[in-house]
Short mmCIF file of C-alpha atoms and ligand atoms in Angstrom, two decimals:
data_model
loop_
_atom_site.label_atom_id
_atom_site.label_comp_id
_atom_site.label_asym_id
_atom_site.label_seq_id
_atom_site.Cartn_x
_atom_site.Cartn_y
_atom_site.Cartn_z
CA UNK K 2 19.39 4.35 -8.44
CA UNK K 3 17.96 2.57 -11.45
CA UNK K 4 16.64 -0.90 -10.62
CA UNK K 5 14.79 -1.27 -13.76
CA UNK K 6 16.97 -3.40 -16.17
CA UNK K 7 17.33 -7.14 -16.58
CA UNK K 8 20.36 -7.53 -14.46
CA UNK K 9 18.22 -6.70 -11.43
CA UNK K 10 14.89 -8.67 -12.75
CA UNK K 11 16.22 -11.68 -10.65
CA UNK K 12 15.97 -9.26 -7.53
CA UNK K 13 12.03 -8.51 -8.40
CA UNK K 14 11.37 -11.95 -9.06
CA UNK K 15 13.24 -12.87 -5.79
CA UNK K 16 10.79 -10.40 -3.83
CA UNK K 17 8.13 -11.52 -5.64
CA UNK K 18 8.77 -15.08 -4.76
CA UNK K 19 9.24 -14.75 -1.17
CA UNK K 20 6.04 -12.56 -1.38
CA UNK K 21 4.33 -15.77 -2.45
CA UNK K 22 6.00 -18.39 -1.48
CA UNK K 23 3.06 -21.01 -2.38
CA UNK K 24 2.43 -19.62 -5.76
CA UNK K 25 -0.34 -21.36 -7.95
CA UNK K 26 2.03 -21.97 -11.14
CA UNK K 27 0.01 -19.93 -13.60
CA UNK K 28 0.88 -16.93 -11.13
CA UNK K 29 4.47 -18.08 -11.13
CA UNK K 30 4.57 -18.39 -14.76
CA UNK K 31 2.63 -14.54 -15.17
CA UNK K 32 5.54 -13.25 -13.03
CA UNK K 33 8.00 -14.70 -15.03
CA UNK K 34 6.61 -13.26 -17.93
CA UNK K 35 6.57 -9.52 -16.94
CA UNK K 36 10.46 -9.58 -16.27
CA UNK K 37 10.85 -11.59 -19.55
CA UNK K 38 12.45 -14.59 -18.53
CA UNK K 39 12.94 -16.99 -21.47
CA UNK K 40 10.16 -19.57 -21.68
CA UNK K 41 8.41 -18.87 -18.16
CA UNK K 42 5.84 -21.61 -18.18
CA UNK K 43 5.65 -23.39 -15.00
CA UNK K 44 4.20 -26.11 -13.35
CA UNK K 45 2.64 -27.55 -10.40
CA UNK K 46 5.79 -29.41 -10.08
CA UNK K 47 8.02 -26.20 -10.48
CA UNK K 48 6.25 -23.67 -8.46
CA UNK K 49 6.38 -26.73 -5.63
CA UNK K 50 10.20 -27.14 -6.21
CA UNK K 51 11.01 -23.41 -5.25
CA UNK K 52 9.26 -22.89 -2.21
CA UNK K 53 12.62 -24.01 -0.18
CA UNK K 54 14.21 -21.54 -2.33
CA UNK K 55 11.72 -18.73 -1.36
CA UNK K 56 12.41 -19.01 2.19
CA UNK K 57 16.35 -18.83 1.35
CA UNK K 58 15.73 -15.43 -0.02
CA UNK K 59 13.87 -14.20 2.53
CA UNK K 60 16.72 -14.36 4.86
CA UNK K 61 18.64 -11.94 2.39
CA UNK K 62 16.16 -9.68 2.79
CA UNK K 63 15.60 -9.85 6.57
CA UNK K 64 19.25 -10.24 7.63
CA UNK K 65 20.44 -7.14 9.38
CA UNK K 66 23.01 -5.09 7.66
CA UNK K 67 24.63 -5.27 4.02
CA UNK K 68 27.60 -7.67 5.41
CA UNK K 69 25.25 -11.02 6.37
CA UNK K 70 22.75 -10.04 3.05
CA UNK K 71 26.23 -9.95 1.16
CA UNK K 72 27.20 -13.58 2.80
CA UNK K 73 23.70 -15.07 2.46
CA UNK K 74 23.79 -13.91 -1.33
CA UNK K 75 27.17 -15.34 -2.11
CA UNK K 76 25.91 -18.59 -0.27
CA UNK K 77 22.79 -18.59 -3.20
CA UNK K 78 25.35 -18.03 -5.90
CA UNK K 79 27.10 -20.84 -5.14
CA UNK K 80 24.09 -23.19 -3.71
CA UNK K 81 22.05 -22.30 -7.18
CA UNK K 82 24.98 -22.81 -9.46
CA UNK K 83 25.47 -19.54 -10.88
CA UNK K 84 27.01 -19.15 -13.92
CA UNK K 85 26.49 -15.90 -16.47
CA UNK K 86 26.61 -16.97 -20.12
CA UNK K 87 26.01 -14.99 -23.05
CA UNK K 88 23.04 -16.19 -24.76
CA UNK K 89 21.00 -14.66 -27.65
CA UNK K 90 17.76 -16.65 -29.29
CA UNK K 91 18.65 -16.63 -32.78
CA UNK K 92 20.58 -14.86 -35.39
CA UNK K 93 20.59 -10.92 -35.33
CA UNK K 94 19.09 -11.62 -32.21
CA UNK K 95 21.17 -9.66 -28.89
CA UNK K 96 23.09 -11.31 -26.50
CA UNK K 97 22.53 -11.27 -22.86
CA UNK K 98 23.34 -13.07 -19.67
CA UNK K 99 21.91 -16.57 -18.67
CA UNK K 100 22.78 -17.43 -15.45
CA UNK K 101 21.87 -21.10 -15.94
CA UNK K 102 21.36 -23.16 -19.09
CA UNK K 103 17.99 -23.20 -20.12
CA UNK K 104 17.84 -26.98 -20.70
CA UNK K 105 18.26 -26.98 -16.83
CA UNK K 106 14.64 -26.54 -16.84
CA UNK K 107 12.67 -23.89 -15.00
CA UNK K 108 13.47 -24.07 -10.80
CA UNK K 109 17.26 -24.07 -11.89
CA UNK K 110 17.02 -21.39 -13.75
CA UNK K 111 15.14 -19.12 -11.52
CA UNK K 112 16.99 -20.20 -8.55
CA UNK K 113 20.51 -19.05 -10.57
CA UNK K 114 18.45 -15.78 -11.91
CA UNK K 115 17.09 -14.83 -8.21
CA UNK K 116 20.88 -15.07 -6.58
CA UNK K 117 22.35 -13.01 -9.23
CA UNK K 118 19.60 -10.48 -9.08
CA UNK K 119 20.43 -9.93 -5.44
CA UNK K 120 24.39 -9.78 -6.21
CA UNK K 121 24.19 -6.93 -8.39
CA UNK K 122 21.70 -5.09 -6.20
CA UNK K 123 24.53 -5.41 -3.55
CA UNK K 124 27.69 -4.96 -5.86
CA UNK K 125 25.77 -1.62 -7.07
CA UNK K 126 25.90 -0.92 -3.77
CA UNK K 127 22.36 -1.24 -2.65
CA UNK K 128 22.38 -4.32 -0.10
CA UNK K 129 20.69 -1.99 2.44
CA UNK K 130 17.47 -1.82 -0.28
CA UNK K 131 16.79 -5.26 0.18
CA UNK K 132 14.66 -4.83 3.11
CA UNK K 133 11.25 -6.29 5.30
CA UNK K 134 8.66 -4.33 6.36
CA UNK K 135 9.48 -3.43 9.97
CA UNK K 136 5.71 -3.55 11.32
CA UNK K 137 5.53 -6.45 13.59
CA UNK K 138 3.32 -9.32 12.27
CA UNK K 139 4.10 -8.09 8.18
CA UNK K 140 6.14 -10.52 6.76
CA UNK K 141 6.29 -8.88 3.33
CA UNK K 142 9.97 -7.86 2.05
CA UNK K 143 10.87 -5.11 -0.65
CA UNK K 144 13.82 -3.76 -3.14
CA UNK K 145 13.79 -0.27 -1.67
CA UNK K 146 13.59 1.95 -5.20
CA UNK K 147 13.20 5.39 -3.66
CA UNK K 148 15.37 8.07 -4.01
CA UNK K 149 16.71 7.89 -0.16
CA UNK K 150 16.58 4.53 0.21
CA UNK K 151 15.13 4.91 3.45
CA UNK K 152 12.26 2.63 3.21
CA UNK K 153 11.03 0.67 5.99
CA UNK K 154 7.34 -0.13 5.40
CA UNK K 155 5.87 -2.33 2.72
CA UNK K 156 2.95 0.23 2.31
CA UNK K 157 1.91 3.48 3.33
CA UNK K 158 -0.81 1.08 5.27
CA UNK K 159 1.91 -0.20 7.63
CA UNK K 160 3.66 2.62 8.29
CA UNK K 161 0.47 4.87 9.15
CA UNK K 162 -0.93 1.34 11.50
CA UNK K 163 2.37 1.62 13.44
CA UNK K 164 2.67 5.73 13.38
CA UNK K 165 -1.22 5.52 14.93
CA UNK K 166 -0.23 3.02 17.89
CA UNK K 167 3.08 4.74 18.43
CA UNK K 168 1.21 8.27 19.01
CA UNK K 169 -1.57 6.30 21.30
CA UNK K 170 1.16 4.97 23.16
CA UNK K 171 3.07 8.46 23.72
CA UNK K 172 -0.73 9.97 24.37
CA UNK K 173 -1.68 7.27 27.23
CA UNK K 174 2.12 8.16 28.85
CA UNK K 175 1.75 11.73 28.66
CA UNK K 176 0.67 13.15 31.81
CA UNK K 177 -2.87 14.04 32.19
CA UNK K 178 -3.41 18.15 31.16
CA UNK K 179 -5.94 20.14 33.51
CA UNK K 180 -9.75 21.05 31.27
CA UNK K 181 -8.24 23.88 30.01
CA UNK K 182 -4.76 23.11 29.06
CA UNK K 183 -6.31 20.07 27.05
CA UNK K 184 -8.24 22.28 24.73
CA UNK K 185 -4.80 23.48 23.24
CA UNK K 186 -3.16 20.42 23.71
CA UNK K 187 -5.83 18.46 21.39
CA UNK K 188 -5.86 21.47 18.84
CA UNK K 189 -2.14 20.84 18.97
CA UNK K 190 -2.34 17.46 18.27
CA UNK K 191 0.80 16.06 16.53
CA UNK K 192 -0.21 15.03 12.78
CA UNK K 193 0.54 11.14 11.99
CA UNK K 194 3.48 11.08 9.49
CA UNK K 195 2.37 9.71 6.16
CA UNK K 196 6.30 8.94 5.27
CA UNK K 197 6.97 5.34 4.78
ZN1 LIG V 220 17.28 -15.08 -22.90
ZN1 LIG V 221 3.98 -4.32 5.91
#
């Protein structure tokens, strides 16, 4: 699956935004900048105005299944005012969707940006690659880009943390091995997965 064009920038933004949702708005503006978003400055003021919106988007990503992140999505559309418009920035210039008016100003515009970006992840069929990290007390959420999809940790850190307590756990319930069986038995010890 490529995820790597501008149609899906809104969805990067969006996870980078609930990432941090109390951005300072230099950071907001930086983050703009590297999915080129037309004039990306931001300030206190803006980077304030969106952190309702942040929380809005996390619920895409940590509503189970593709049917609620497909309602909560639609909800955005409409609740940020969606509308794609072909826009180019001067003559020669090409033309490519705006999904507000610029003279909207900034939180507008990234609020209509973010809800499209997660519409065409889930109209390209990948609703189930908006995901959270599944480690209990990580709150960070992800657009799966793997080749499986089958993500389910934010980083390799969370998923070996939660592999490590899950193979203490089955250790303390297995039943305790006689001396010599236990020599094997640690020999044989069952590798943590380094999968996320
Ligand atoms: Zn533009
Ligand atoms: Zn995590």
């Amino acid at each position: 699956m490529q995820f790597n064009t501008y149609t899906v920038a809104g969805a990067h933004i969006a996870v980078w935004l609930v990432n941090h949702p109390a951005p300072e708005p230099q950071e907001l503006t930086a983050a703009l900048l590297d999915h080129d978003v037309h004039e990306p400055a931001a300030t206190a003021a803006d980077a304030w105005a969106l952190r309702p919106w942040a929380a809005r988007l996390r619920a895409v990503f940590e509503a189970g299944g593709v049917t609620a992140k497909a309602e909560l999505a639609d909800a955005l559309l409409i609740a940020a005012d969606c509308r794609p418009r072909l826009v180019s920035h001067g003559t020669g210039q090409p033309f490519h969707f705006h999904y507000a008016p610029v003279a909207t100003g900034l939180p507008p515009r990234v609020r209509a940006l973010t809800a499209a970006g997660l519409a065409h992840v889930i109209d390209d069929g990948g609703g189930s690659r908006l995901g959270a990290c599944v480690r209990p007390g990580c709150d960070v959420v992800f657009l799966d880009t793997s080749r499986n999809g089958r993500r389910h940790f934010c980083t390799l850190r969370c998923a070996n943390q939660v592999n490590v307590s899950a193979h203490r756990q089955r250790e303390r319930q297995r039943p305790r091995p006689r001396a010599r069986q236990r020599t094997v038995l640690v020999s044989d010890r069952e590798q943590v997965p380094e999968d996320t």
